[in-house]
Coordinates of C-alpha atoms in Angstrom, one line a residue:
M183 CA -7.4 -17.3 29.5
K184 CA -9.5 -17.7 26.3
L185 CA -10.0 -13.9 26.2
F186 CA -6.3 -13.4 26.7
N187 CA -5.4 -15.8 23.9
S188 CA -7.9 -14.1 21.6
L189 CA -6.4 -10.7 22.3
L190 CA -2.9 -12.1 21.5
T191 CA -4.2 -13.5 18.3
F192 CA -5.7 -10.2 17.3
A193 CA -2.5 -8.3 18.2
G194 CA -0.5 -10.7 16.0
L195 CA -2.8 -10.2 13.1
A196 CA -2.9 -6.4 13.5
Q197 CA 0.9 -6.4 13.7
A198 CA 1.1 -7.9 10.2
H199 CA -1.3 -5.3 8.8
Y200 CA -1.1 -1.5 8.3
N201 CA -2.8 1.6 7.1
F202 CA -2.1 5.1 5.6
P203 CA -3.6 7.6 8.1
A204 CA -1.9 10.9 7.4
M205 CA -0.2 13.0 4.7
I206 CA 3.2 14.7 4.7
Y207 CA 3.8 18.0 2.9
G208 CA 6.4 20.7 3.2
G209 CA 8.1 18.8 6.0
A210 CA 5.0 18.7 8.1
T211 CA 2.7 15.7 8.9
T212 CA -1.0 16.2 9.1
V213 CA -3.1 14.9 12.0
D214 CA -4.3 11.3 11.4
W215 CA -7.5 11.2 9.4
A216 CA -7.8 14.9 9.2
D217 CA -7.2 15.1 5.4
V218 CA -7.3 11.4 4.8
R219 CA -10.7 9.6 4.8
Q220 CA -11.2 7.5 8.0
W221 CA -12.6 4.3 6.5
T222 CA -14.8 2.0 8.6
G223 CA -12.6 -0.4 10.6
Y224 CA -9.4 1.5 10.1
Y225 CA -8.3 0.4 13.6
T226 CA -8.3 -3.2 12.6
F227 CA -5.6 -2.5 9.9
D228 CA -7.4 -5.1 7.7
P229 CA -6.9 -5.1 4.0
V230 CA -9.4 -5.2 1.1
T231 CA -9.3 -8.5 -0.6
T232 CA -12.0 -8.2 -3.3
V233 CA -11.3 -5.9 -6.3
S234 CA -14.9 -6.0 -7.6
T235 CA -16.5 -4.1 -4.7
L236 CA -16.6 -0.4 -3.9
D237 CA -14.2 -0.9 -1.0
I238 CA -11.3 -1.1 -3.6
R239 CA -11.8 2.7 -4.3
C240 CA -11.0 4.3 -1.0
N241 CA -11.4 1.4 1.5
V242 CA -14.5 0.4 3.4
D243 CA -17.0 3.2 3.3
G244 CA -14.1 5.5 2.2
S245 CA -16.1 6.9 -0.7
T246 CA -18.5 8.6 1.6
A247 CA -16.6 8.9 4.8
F248 CA -15.4 12.4 3.9
A249 CA -12.5 14.0 5.8
A250 CA -12.9 17.3 7.5
Q251 CA -10.0 19.0 5.8
T252 CA -8.4 19.3 2.4
L253 CA -4.6 19.7 2.1
S254 CA -3.2 22.3 -0.4
V255 CA -0.2 21.1 -2.4
A256 CA 1.7 22.6 -5.3
A257 CA 2.1 20.8 -8.6
G258 CA 5.6 19.4 -9.1
Q259 CA 6.2 19.0 -5.4
P260 CA 6.5 15.8 -3.2
L261 CA 3.5 14.6 -1.2
G262 CA 3.9 11.7 1.3
F263 CA 1.7 9.4 3.4
T264 CA 2.6 7.9 6.8
V265 CA 2.3 4.1 7.2
N266 CA 1.1 2.8 10.5
P267 CA 3.0 0.8 11.7
D268 CA 5.0 0.0 8.5
I269 CA 4.7 -1.9 5.2
Y270 CA 5.1 -5.5 6.5
H271 CA 4.5 -7.6 3.4
P272 CA 6.1 -7.8 -0.1
G273 CA 4.4 -6.1 -3.0
P274 CA 4.2 -2.9 -5.1
V275 CA 3.2 0.6 -4.1
L276 CA 0.9 2.5 -6.5
A277 CA -0.6 6.0 -6.4
Y278 CA -3.6 7.4 -8.3
M279 CA -5.3 10.8 -8.5
A280 CA -8.8 11.8 -9.6
K281 CA -9.9 15.3 -10.5
V282 CA -13.0 16.5 -8.6
P283 CA -15.7 17.5 -11.1
S284 CA -17.4 20.9 -11.2
G285 CA -20.0 21.3 -8.5
Y286 CA -18.2 19.2 -5.9
T287 CA -15.1 19.6 -3.6
A288 CA -12.6 17.0 -2.5
A289 CA -14.6 17.0 0.8
N290 CA -17.9 15.9 -0.7
W291 CA -17.2 13.8 -3.8
D292 CA -17.3 10.0 -3.9
G293 CA -14.7 9.4 -6.7
D294 CA -17.2 7.7 -9.0
G295 CA -16.6 7.0 -12.7
S296 CA -13.6 6.6 -15.0
V297 CA -11.7 9.5 -13.4
W298 CA -8.6 7.9 -11.8
F299 CA -5.2 8.2 -13.4
K300 CA -2.0 6.5 -12.1
I301 CA 1.0 8.7 -11.2
Y302 CA 3.3 6.1 -9.7
E303 CA 4.0 2.4 -9.5
D304 CA 7.1 0.4 -8.5
G305 CA 8.3 -3.1 -8.9
P306 CA 10.7 -5.6 -7.4
G307 CA 14.3 -6.4 -7.9
G308 CA 15.9 -9.9 -7.6
Y309 CA 14.2 -11.4 -10.7
G310 CA 15.0 -15.0 -11.1
T311 CA 17.1 -15.1 -7.9
Q312 CA 16.3 -16.7 -4.6
A313 CA 13.7 -14.0 -3.7
L314 CA 12.3 -10.8 -5.0
T315 CA 13.1 -7.6 -3.2
W316 CA 10.6 -4.8 -2.8
P317 CA 11.6 -1.1 -2.4
S318 CA 8.8 -0.3 0.1
M319 CA 9.5 -3.2 2.5
D320 CA 9.5 -1.9 6.1
A321 CA 8.8 1.7 5.0
T322 CA 6.9 3.9 7.5
T323 CA 6.4 6.6 4.9
V324 CA 5.9 6.7 1.1
T325 CA 6.4 9.9 -0.9
F326 CA 5.4 10.7 -4.5
T327 CA 5.7 13.7 -6.8
I328 CA 2.6 15.5 -7.9
P329 CA 3.1 15.7 -11.7
A330 CA 4.1 19.2 -12.8
G331 CA 1.5 19.2 -15.6
T332 CA -1.4 18.4 -13.2
P333 CA -4.2 21.0 -13.7
S334 CA -5.0 23.1 -10.6
G335 CA -8.1 22.1 -8.6
D336 CA -9.4 19.6 -6.1
Y337 CA -8.4 15.9 -6.3
L338 CA -8.7 12.7 -4.4
F339 CA -5.3 11.0 -3.9
R340 CA -5.4 7.2 -3.6
V341 CA -2.3 5.5 -2.1
E342 CA -2.2 1.7 -2.3
H343 CA 0.1 -1.2 -1.3
I344 CA -0.7 -4.6 -2.7
A345 CA 0.6 -7.4 -0.5
L346 CA 1.5 -10.5 -2.6
H347 CA 2.6 -13.0 0.1
T348 CA -0.6 -15.0 -0.3
A349 CA -1.5 -14.0 -3.9
S350 CA -1.0 -17.4 -5.5
S351 CA -4.8 -18.0 -5.4
V352 CA -7.7 -15.8 -6.4
G353 CA -8.6 -13.5 -3.5
G354 CA -5.2 -14.0 -1.8
A355 CA -3.8 -10.5 -2.7
Q356 CA -4.3 -7.9 0.1
F357 CA -4.9 -4.3 -0.8
Y358 CA -3.9 -1.6 1.8
L359 CA -5.2 1.8 0.7
S360 CA -6.4 5.2 1.7
C361 CA -7.7 8.3 0.0
G362 CA -6.5 11.8 0.8
Q363 CA -8.2 15.1 -0.1
I364 CA -6.0 17.6 -1.8
T365 CA -6.1 20.9 -3.7
V366 CA -3.4 21.2 -6.4
T367 CA -2.1 24.8 -6.9
G368 CA 0.2 26.2 -9.5
G369 CA -0.8 23.4 -11.9
G370 CA -0.1 22.9 -15.6
S371 CA -2.0 22.2 -18.7
G372 CA -1.5 18.4 -18.9
T373 CA -4.3 15.9 -19.8
P374 CA -4.0 13.1 -17.3
G375 CA -4.8 9.6 -18.5
P376 CA -5.5 6.8 -19.2
L377 CA -8.6 7.1 -16.9
V378 CA -10.0 4.1 -15.0
A379 CA -12.7 3.5 -12.5
F380 CA -12.6 1.8 -9.1
P381 CA -14.0 -0.8 -9.1
G382 CA -13.2 -1.7 -12.7
A383 CA -9.5 -1.0 -13.0
Y384 CA -8.5 -4.4 -11.6
S385 CA -9.4 -8.0 -12.2
A386 CA -8.8 -10.7 -9.6
T387 CA -6.9 -12.6 -12.2
D388 CA -4.6 -9.8 -13.4
P389 CA -1.0 -11.1 -13.5
G390 CA 0.1 -8.5 -11.0
I391 CA -2.6 -9.6 -8.6
L392 CA -2.8 -13.4 -9.1
I393 CA 0.9 -14.5 -8.8
D394 CA 3.2 -16.8 -6.8
I395 CA 6.2 -14.6 -5.9
Y396 CA 8.0 -17.4 -4.2
Y397 CA 8.3 -20.5 -6.5
P398 CA 9.5 -20.3 -9.1
V399 CA 10.7 -16.8 -8.5
P400 CA 9.2 -14.6 -11.3
T401 CA 11.5 -13.1 -14.0
T402 CA 9.0 -10.3 -14.7
Y403 CA 6.3 -8.4 -12.8
T404 CA 3.6 -6.0 -14.1
P405 CA 1.6 -4.0 -11.6
P406 CA -2.1 -3.9 -12.3
G407 CA -4.0 -0.9 -13.7
P408 CA -3.3 1.6 -16.4
A409 CA 0.0 3.0 -17.5
V410 CA 1.6 5.8 -15.4
W411 CA 0.9 9.3 -16.5
T412 CA 4.2 11.1 -16.5
G413 CA 2.6 14.5 -16.1
G414 CA 4.2 16.9 -18.5
A415 CA 2.3 20.0 -19.7
G416 CA 1.4 18.1 -22.9
G417 CA 1.3 14.7 -21.2
G418 CA 4.8 13.6 -22.2
A419 CA 7.5 15.2 -20.1
S420 CA 8.4 13.7 -16.7
P421 CA 7.9 15.8 -13.5
P422 CA 10.8 16.9 -11.3
P423 CA 11.7 13.9 -9.2
A424 CA 11.4 13.8 -5.4
T425 CA 14.5 12.8 -3.4
S426 CA 14.8 9.0 -3.9
I427 CA 15.8 7.0 -0.8
K428 CA 15.0 3.5 -1.8
A429 CA 13.8 3.3 -5.4
T430 CA 12.9 5.1 -8.6
T431 CA 11.1 4.1 -11.7
P432 CA 11.5 5.5 -15.2
A433 CA 8.0 7.0 -15.0
T434 CA 8.3 9.0 -11.8
S435 CA 10.2 8.9 -8.5
A436 CA 9.1 8.1 -5.0
T437 CA 10.6 7.8 -1.6
S438 CA 10.2 4.9 0.8
V439 CA 11.5 6.2 4.2
K440 CA 11.9 4.5 7.5
T441 CA 11.2 6.9 10.3
T442 CA 11.1 6.8 14.1
S443 CA 8.1 9.0 14.3
K444 CA 5.6 10.7 11.9
A445 CA 8.3 13.4 11.1
T446 CA 10.9 12.7 8.5
T447 CA 13.7 11.5 10.8
L448 CA 15.6 8.6 9.1
T449 CA 16.7 5.5 10.8
T450 CA 18.5 2.4 9.6
S451 CA 16.6 -0.3 11.4
K452 CA 13.0 -1.4 12.0
T453 CA 11.7 -1.7 15.6
S454 CA 11.4 -5.3 16.3
T455 CA 8.6 -7.0 18.2
T456 CA 8.8 -10.2 20.4
S457 CA 8.0 -13.3 18.4
T458 CA 8.3 -17.0 18.7
S459 CA 9.4 -19.5 16.1
A460 CA 6.6 -21.3 14.3
K461 CA 6.0 -24.7 15.8
T462 CA 6.0 -26.7 12.5
S463 CA 7.9 -29.8 11.4
P464 CA 10.3 -28.9 8.5
T465 CA 8.6 -29.8 5.2
G466 CA 8.6 -28.8 1.6
A467 CA 10.9 -26.6 -0.5
I468 CA 13.2 -23.9 1.0
V469 CA 11.1 -20.8 1.7
P470 CA 12.9 -17.5 0.8
K471 CA 13.2 -14.6 3.2
Y472 CA 9.8 -12.9 3.8
G473 CA 7.9 -15.9 2.5
Q474 CA 5.1 -17.7 4.4
C475 CA 6.4 -20.7 6.3
G476 CA 3.5 -21.7 8.6
G477 CA 0.1 -21.1 10.1
N478 CA -3.1 -22.9 10.4
G479 CA -3.9 -24.7 7.2
W480 CA -0.5 -23.9 5.6
T481 CA 0.7 -26.8 3.4
G482 CA 3.7 -25.2 1.8
G483 CA 7.4 -25.2 2.8
T484 CA 8.4 -24.6 6.4
V485 CA 12.2 -24.4 6.1
C486 CA 13.5 -20.9 5.7
A487 CA 16.5 -19.9 3.5
A488 CA 19.8 -19.3 5.2
G489 CA 19.9 -16.2 7.3
S490 CA 16.1 -16.2 8.1
T491 CA 14.0 -17.9 10.7
C492 CA 10.4 -19.0 10.6
T493 CA 8.7 -16.6 12.9
S494 CA 5.0 -16.7 14.0
S495 CA 2.9 -13.5 14.2
S496 CA -0.2 -15.4 15.0
Q497 CA -1.7 -18.9 14.8
Y498 CA -2.7 -18.1 11.3
Y499 CA 0.6 -16.8 9.8
S500 CA 4.3 -17.4 10.1
Q501 CA 7.0 -15.7 8.0
C502 CA 10.7 -16.2 7.2
L503 CA 12.4 -13.2 8.9

């Protein structure tokens, strides 16, 4: 019975976590971990929670766990990542690229140094209302546009989602990330930047990392890291946008797509899983939808806003859904 309960607990925790195992290009999805680096513990779906360690670059051992293949993509075209199972927590999606230096390939370079530039970031809606809304919530794929001015060559492509549901204390933000190996063809003559290093680009106290997104509901949000490079031939013009399903930003466009498989079939609902209501006595302020409402050690509110119910995914975490 103890073993069974432990397995149920692990299943609940894994359900709330996710990873980015494959890329999508030209309507085709690659094999999981063929062109994306298979980091140590990928099957746990666990996030990185410390921004000062090497894990923040390409996940645990992802700097040296080279993938077997490298995907060829054209500058100015959309490149996507699958999410397994889906983005379960509120927070921003960000994307970075790093040009592989001479003498290396995407399949044998560790991504060291101030070499990373940001090509995408998003932010929430609902500022100052009952709850923030995030464009990537429930997405099973995320898609970005390779800036048209990106010079040709090998790159590492770093996709990241920062979960902010427990980010009100240092170390509470959760970083879900992967690094893909790509070769950009038909590139331009842009000069990507600003350039940053991982670790180094983020501080644990950055306002986009250390933040209470529930109370009071923020009126602004700034993602961590450098400014987005818009990718023109001279570094100023914006690249052609990808088809936008859920959100766009002024810097670049991305797609957050719900799918029923690892192809690009759209669906309008998320597959639900069996859950039970959290066994807590109603206390504290009203918790907005998607906010934490229970779990071992939880001292915050346990009463969900109208239209949502406090639902337990494990003994450690309950959420208003």
